[in-house]
CSV table of C-alpha atoms in Angstrom, one decimal:
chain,number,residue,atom,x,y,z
H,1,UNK,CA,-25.0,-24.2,14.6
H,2,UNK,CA,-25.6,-23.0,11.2
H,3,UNK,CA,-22.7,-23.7,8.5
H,4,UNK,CA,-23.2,-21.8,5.4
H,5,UNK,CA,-23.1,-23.5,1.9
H,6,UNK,CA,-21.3,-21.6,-0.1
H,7,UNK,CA,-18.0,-20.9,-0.6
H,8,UNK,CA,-18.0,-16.9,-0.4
H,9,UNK,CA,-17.1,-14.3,3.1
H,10,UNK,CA,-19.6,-13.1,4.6
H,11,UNK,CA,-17.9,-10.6,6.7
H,12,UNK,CA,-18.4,-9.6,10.2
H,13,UNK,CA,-20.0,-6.0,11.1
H,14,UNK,CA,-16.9,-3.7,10.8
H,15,UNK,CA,-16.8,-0.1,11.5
H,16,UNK,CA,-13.4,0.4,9.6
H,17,UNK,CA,-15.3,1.6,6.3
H,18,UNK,CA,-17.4,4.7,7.7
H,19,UNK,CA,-14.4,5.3,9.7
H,20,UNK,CA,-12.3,5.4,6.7
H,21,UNK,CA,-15.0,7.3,5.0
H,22,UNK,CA,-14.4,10.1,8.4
H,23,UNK,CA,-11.0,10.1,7.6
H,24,UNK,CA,-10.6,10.9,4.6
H,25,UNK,CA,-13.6,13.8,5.0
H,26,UNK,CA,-10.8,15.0,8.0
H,27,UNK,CA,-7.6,15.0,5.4
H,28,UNK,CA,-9.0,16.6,2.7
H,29,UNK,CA,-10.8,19.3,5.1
H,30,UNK,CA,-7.6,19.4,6.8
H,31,UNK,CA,-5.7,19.9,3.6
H,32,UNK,CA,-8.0,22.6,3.4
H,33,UNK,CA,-7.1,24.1,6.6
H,34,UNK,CA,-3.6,24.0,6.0
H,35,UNK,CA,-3.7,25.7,2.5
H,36,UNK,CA,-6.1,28.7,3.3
H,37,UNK,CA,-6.0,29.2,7.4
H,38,UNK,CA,-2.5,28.4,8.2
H,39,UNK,CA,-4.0,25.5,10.8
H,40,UNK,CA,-2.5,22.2,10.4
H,41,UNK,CA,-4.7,20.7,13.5
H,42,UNK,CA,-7.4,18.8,10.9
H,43,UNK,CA,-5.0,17.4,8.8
H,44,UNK,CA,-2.4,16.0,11.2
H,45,UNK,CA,-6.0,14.2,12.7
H,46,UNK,CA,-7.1,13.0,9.4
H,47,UNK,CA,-3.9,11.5,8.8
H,48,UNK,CA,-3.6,9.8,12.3
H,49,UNK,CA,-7.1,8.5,11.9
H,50,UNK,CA,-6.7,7.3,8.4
H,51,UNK,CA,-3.6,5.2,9.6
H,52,UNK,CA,-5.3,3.5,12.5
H,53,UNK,CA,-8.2,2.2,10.5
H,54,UNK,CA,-5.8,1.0,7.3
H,55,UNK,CA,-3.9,-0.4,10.5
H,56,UNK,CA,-6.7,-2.3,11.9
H,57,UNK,CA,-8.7,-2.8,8.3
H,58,UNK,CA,-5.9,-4.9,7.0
H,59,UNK,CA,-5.1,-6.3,10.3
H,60,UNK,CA,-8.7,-7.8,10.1
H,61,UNK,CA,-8.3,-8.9,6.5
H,62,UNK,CA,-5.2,-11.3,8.0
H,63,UNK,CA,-7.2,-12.8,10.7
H,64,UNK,CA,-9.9,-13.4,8.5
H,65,UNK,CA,-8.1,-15.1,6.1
H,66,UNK,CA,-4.5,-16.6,8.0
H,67,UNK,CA,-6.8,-17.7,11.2
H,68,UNK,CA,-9.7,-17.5,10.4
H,69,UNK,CA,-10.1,-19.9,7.1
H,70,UNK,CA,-12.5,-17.6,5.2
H,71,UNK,CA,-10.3,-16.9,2.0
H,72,UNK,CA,-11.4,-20.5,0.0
H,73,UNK,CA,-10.5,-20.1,-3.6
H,74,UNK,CA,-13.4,-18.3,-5.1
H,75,UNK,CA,-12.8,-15.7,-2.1
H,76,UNK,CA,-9.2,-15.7,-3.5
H,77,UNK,CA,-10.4,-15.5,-6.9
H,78,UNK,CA,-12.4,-12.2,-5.6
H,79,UNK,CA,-9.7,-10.7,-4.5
H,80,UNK,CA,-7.3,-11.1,-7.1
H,81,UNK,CA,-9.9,-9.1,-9.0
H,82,UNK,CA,-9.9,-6.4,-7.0
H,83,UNK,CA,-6.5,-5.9,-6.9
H,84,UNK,CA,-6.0,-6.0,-10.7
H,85,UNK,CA,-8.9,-3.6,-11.0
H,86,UNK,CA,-6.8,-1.7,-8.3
H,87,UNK,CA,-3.7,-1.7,-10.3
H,88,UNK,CA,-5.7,-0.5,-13.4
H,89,UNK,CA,-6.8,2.3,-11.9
H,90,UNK,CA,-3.6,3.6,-10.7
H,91,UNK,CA,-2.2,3.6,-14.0
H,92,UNK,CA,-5.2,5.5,-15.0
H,93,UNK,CA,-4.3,8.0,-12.6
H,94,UNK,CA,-0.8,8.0,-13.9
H,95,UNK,CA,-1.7,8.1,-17.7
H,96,UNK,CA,-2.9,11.5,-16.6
H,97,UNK,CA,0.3,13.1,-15.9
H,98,UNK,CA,1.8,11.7,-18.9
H,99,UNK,CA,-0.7,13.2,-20.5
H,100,UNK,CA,-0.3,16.3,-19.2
H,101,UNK,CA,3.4,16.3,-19.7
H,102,UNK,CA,3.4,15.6,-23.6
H,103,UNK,CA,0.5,18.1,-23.7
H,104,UNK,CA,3.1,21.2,-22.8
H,105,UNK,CA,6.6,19.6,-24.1
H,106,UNK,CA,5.3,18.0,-27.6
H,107,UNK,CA,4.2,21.6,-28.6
H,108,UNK,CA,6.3,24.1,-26.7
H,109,UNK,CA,4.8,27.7,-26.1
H,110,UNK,CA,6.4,30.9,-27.0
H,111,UNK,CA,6.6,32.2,-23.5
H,112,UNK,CA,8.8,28.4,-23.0
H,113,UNK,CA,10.8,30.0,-25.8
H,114,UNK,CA,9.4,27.3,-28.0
H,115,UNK,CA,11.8,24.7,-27.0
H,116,UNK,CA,11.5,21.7,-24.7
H,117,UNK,CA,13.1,21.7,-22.5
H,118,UNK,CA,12.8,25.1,-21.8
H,119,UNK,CA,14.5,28.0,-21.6
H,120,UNK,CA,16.8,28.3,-18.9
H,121,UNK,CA,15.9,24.7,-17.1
H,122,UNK,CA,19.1,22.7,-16.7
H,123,UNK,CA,17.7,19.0,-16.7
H,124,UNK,CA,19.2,15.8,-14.3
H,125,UNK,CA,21.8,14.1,-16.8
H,126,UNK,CA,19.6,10.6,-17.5
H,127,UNK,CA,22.3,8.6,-17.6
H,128,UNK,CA,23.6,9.5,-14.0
H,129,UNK,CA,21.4,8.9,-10.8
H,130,UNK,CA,18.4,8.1,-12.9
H,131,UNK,CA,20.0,5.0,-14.9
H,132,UNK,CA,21.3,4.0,-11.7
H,133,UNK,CA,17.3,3.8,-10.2
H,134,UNK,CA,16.4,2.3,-13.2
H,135,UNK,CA,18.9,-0.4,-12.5
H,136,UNK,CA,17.8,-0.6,-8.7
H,137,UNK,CA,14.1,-0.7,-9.3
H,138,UNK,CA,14.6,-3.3,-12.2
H,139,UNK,CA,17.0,-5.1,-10.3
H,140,UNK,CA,14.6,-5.3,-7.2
H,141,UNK,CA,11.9,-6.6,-9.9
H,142,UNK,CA,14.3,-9.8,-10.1
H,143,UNK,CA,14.7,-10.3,-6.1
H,144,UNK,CA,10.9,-10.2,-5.9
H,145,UNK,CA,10.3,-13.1,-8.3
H,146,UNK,CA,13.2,-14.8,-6.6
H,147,UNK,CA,11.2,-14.6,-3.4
H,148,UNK,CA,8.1,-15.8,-4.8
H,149,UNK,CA,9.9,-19.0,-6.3
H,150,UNK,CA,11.2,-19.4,-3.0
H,151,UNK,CA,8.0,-19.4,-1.2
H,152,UNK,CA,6.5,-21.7,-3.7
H,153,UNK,CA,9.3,-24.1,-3.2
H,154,UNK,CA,9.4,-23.6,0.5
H,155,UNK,CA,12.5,-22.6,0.9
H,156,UNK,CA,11.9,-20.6,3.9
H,157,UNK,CA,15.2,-18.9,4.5
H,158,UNK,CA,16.0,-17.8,0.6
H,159,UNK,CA,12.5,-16.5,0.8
H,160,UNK,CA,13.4,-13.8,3.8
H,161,UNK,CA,16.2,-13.2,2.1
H,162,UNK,CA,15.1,-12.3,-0.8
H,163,UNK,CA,11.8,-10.2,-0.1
H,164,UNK,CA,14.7,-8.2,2.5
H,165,UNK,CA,16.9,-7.2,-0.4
H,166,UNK,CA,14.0,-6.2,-2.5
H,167,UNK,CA,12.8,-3.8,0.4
H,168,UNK,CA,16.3,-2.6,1.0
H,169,UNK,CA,16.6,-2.0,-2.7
H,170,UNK,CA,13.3,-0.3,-2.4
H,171,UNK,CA,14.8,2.4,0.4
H,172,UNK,CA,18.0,3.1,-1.8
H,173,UNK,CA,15.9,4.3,-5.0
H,174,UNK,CA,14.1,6.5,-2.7
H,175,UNK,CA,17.1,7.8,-0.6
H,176,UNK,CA,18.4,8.2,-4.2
H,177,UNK,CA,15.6,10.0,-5.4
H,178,UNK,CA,14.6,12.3,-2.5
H,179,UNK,CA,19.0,13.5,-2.3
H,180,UNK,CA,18.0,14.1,-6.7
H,181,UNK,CA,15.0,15.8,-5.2
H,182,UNK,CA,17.3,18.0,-2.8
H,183,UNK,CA,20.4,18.6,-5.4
H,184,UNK,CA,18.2,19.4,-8.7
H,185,UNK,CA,18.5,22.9,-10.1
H,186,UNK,CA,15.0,23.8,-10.7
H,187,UNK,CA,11.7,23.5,-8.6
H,188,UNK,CA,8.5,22.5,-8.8
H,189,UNK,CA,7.9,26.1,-9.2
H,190,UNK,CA,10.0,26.7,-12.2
H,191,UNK,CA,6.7,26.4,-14.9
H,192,UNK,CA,5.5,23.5,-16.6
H,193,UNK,CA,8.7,21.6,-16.8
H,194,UNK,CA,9.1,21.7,-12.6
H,195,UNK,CA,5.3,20.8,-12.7
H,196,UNK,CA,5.1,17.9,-14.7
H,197,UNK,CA,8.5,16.7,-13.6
H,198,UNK,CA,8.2,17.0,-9.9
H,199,UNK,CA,4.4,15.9,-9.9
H,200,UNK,CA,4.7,12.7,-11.8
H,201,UNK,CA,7.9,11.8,-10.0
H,202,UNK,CA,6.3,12.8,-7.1
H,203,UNK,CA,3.1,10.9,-7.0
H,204,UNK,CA,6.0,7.9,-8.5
H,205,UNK,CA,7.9,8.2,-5.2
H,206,UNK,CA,4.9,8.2,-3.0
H,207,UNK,CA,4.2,4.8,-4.8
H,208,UNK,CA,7.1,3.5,-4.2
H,209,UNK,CA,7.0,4.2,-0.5
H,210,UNK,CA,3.5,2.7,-0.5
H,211,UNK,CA,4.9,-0.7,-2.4
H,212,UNK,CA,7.7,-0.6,0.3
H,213,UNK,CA,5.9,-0.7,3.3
H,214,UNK,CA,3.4,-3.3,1.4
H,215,UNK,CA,6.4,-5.7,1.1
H,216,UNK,CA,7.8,-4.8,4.7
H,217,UNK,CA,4.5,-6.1,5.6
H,218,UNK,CA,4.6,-9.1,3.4
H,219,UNK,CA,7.8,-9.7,5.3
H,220,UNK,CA,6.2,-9.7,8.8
H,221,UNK,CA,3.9,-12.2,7.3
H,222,UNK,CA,6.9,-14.3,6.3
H,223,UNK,CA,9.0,-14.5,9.2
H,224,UNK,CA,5.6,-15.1,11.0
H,225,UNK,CA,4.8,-18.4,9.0
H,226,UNK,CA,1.4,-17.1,8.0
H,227,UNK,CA,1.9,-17.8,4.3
H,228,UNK,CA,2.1,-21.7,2.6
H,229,UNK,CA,3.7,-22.5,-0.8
H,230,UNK,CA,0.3,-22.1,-2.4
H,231,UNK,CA,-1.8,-20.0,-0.5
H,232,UNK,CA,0.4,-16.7,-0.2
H,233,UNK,CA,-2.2,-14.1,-2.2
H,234,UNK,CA,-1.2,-11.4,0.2
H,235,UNK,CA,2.4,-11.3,-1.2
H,236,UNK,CA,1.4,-12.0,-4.9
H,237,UNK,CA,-0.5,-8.9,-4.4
H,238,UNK,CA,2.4,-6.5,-3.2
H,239,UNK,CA,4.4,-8.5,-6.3
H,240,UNK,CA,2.1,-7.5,-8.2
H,241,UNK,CA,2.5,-3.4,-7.3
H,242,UNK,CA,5.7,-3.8,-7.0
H,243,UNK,CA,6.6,-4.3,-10.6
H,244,UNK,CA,3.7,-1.8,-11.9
H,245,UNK,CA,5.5,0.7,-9.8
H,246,UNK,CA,8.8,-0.7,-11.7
H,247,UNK,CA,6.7,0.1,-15.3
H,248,UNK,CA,5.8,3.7,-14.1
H,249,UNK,CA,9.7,4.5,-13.7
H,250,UNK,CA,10.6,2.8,-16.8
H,251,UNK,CA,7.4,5.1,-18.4
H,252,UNK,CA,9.1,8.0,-16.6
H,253,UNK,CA,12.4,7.7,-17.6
H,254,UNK,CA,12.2,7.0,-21.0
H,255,UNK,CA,9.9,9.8,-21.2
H,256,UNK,CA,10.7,13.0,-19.0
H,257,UNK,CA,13.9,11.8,-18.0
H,258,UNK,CA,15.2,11.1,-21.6
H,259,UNK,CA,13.6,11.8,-24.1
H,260,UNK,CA,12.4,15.4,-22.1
H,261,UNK,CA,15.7,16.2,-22.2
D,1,UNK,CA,-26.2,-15.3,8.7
D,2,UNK,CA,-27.0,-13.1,10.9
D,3,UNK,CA,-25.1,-11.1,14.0
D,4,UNK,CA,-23.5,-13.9,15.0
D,5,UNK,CA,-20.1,-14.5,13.6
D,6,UNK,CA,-20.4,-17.9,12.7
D,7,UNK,CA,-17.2,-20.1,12.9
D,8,UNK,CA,-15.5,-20.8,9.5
D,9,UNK,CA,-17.1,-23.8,8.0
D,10,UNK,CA,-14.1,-25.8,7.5
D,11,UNK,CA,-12.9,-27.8,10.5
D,12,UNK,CA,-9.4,-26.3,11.0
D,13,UNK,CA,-7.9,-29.7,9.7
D,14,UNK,CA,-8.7,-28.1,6.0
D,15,UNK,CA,-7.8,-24.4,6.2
D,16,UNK,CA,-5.0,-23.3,3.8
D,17,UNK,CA,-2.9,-22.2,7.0
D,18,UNK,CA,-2.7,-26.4,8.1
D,19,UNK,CA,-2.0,-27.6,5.1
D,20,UNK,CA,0.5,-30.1,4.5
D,21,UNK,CA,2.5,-28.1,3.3
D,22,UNK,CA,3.3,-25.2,6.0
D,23,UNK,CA,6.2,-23.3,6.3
D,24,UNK,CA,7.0,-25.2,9.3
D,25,UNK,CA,7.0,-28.5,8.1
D,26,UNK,CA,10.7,-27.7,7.1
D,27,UNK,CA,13.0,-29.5,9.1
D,28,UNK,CA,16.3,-27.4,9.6
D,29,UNK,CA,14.8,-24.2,8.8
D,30,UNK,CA,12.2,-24.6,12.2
D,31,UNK,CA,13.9,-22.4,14.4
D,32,UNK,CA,15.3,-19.7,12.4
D,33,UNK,CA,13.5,-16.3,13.4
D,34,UNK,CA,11.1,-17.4,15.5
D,35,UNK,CA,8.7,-20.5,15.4
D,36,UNK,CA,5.2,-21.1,14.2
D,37,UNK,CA,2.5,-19.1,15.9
D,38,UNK,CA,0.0,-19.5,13.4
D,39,UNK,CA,-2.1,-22.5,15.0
D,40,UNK,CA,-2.5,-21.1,18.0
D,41,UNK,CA,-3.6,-17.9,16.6
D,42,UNK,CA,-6.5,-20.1,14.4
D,43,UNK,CA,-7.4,-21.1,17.7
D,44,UNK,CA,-7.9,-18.2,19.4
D,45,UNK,CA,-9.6,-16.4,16.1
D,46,UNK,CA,-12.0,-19.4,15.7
D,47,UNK,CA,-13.2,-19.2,19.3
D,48,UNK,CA,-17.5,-19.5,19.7
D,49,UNK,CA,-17.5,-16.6,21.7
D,50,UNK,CA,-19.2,-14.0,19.5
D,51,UNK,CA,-17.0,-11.1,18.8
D,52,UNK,CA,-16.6,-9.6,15.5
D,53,UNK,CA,-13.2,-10.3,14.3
D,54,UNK,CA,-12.1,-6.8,14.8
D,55,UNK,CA,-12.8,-7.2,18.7
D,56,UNK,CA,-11.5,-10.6,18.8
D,57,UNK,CA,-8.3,-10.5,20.7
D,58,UNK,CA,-10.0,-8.4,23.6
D,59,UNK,CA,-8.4,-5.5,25.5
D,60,UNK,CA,-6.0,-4.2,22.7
D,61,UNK,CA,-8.2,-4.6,20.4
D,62,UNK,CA,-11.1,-2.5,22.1
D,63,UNK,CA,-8.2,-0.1,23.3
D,64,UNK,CA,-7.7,0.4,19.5
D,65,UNK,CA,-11.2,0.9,18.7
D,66,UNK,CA,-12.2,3.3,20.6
D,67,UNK,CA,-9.0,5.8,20.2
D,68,UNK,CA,-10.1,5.3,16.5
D,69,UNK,CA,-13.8,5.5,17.1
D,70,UNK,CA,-13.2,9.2,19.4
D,71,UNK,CA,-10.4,10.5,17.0
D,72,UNK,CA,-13.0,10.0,13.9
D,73,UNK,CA,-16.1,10.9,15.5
D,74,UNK,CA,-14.6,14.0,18.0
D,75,UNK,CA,-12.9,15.0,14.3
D,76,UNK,CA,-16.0,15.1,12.3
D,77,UNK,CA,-17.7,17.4,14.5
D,78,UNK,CA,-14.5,19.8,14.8
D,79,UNK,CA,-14.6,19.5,10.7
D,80,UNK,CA,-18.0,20.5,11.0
D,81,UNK,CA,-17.5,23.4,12.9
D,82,UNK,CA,-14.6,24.6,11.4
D,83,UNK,CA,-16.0,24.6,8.0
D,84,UNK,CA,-18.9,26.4,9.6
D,85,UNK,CA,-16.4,29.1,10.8
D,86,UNK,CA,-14.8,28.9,7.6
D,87,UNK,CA,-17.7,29.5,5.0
D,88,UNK,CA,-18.6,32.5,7.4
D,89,UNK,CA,-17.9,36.0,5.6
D,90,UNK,CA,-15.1,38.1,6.6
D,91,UNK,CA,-15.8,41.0,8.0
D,92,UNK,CA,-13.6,43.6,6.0
């Protein structure tokens, strides 16, 4: 039998990336279904579809790196790339919506009554819920790195325990912010402040959720023995999200949620 | 390589997950949520038998596959037709 000699993953034929490819042609058509034709039949199939191949595409990624050996150190190396590059990305796509929000409050418009904020928008007191996420999501920054040492160290029980308050912590910032959501005074429809605002914190929250369910993952993982005190990539990667979604709010609330006010 | 998934070419003696230094290895924390699965499971991936990894474990797994497989591909073509329908003039 053939062994290969190198050190890299060649992976097994997989039919999760045209899949993936399908559903995401079904959400976006199905966005566009929704929006226009009042028919929400596409979308709710492009979402189903495009959670049963991230199911199954990163359920393969375990096995072939947990059971099945392939993830040597230069594979590692490989994928701690792509992550970064991942990461960079994101706060491309973030940089955008700051940009867009100093773009309408650094130079008010008449029709805003030339003040920022504007006329008539009552903004969330920062030093209420806000300061109290800040706290949480900074405070969840520390239990993460706790769990990490605690892996390294194999110190299996501190290591649960830790990655479980950092995920609990997770869900009380975004309890807390979807109640804000609920009890703010203006909308997403009240101009450019409701747009910026609820858009950036928006597309914040959905990360948040994202790096939640990453770590809730991570924990499976844990309980189930599959990582070792030096081969744990999986949860230096959801580490890694974590505190760039952490950055963003610090980004966010020094800027709309402060100085924006 | 080929078709043929070829079996890792470490002898599971040197893959990360049976390292010395496993999880496991800890003495009072063994039986605290569960014990170790993981060897089996290296087993049962690393098995000659020629599946592709995301058909390994059998039934669930082609279960899985195919509702994904029939939700994407029965999808596309009622994207397809519904954007045909869509991009059709109104009639006023």
């Amino acid at each position: 039998m053939a062994h290969q000699a190198h050190s890299y993953h060649m992976v097994d034929p997989s039919p999760w990336p045209i899949s993936g490819a399908a559903a995401a042609l079904l959400t976006t058509s199905g966005l566009i279904m929704w929006f226009h034709h009042s028919s929400s039949q596409l979308l709710t199939l492009g979402l189903l579809s495009m959670i049963l191949v991230m199911l199954q595409w990163w359920r393969d990624i375990v096995r072939e790196g947990t059971f099945q050996g392939h993830h040597t150190p230069t594979v590692q190396k490989g994928l701690r790339y792509g992550m970064i590059l991942f990461i960079t990305s994101e706060a491309f796509f973030f940089l955008g919506f700051f940009w867009a929000f100093f773009h309408s409050s650094l130079a008010p418009t008449p029709e805003l009554g030339g003040q920022w904020p504007p006329m008539g928008i009552k903004p969330l007191n920062p030093l209420e819920v806000p300061l109290l996420n800040t706290a949480i999501l900074l405070a969840s920054g520390v239990t993460v790195t706790w769990a990490h040492h605690s892996i390294t160290e194999s110190n299996r029980k501190q290591a649960i325990q830790a990655l479980t308050l950092t995920i609990l912590l997770g869900f009380y910032f975004t309890a807390l912010q979807a109640m804000e959501y609920y009890e703010a005074p203006f909308s997403i429809a009240d101009g450019v402040y409701g747009s910026t605002f609820f858009v950036a914190t928006g597309f914040h929250g959905l990360h948040v959720i994202i790096g939640s369910s990453f770590l809730s993952v991570c924990l499976l993982r844990l309980i189930k023995f599959h990582f070792t005190s030096d081969h744990h990539f999986g949860f230096e990667a959801a580490a890694w999200y974590w505190h760039f979604v952490d950055v963003i709010w610090l980004f966010l609330y020094m800027t709309i949620y402060w100085w924006g006010s | 390589q080929g078709l043929k998934p070829i079996v890792s070419t470490e002898s599971p003696a040197l893959i990360f997950g049976t390292t010395p230094k496993l999880a496991s290895d800890l003495p009072a924390t063994d039986s605290f949520l569960g014990k170790n699965k993981v060897p089996d499971l290296q087993k049962l991936f690393q098995k000659a038998d020629g599946l592709p990894v995301h058909l390994k474990r059998g039934v669930p797994d082609k279960l899985l596959y195919r509702t994904t497989m029939a939700l994407t591909i029965g999808g596309t073509i009622y994207c397809l037709v519904a954007l045909y329908m869509a991009s059709q003039p109104r009639n006023q």
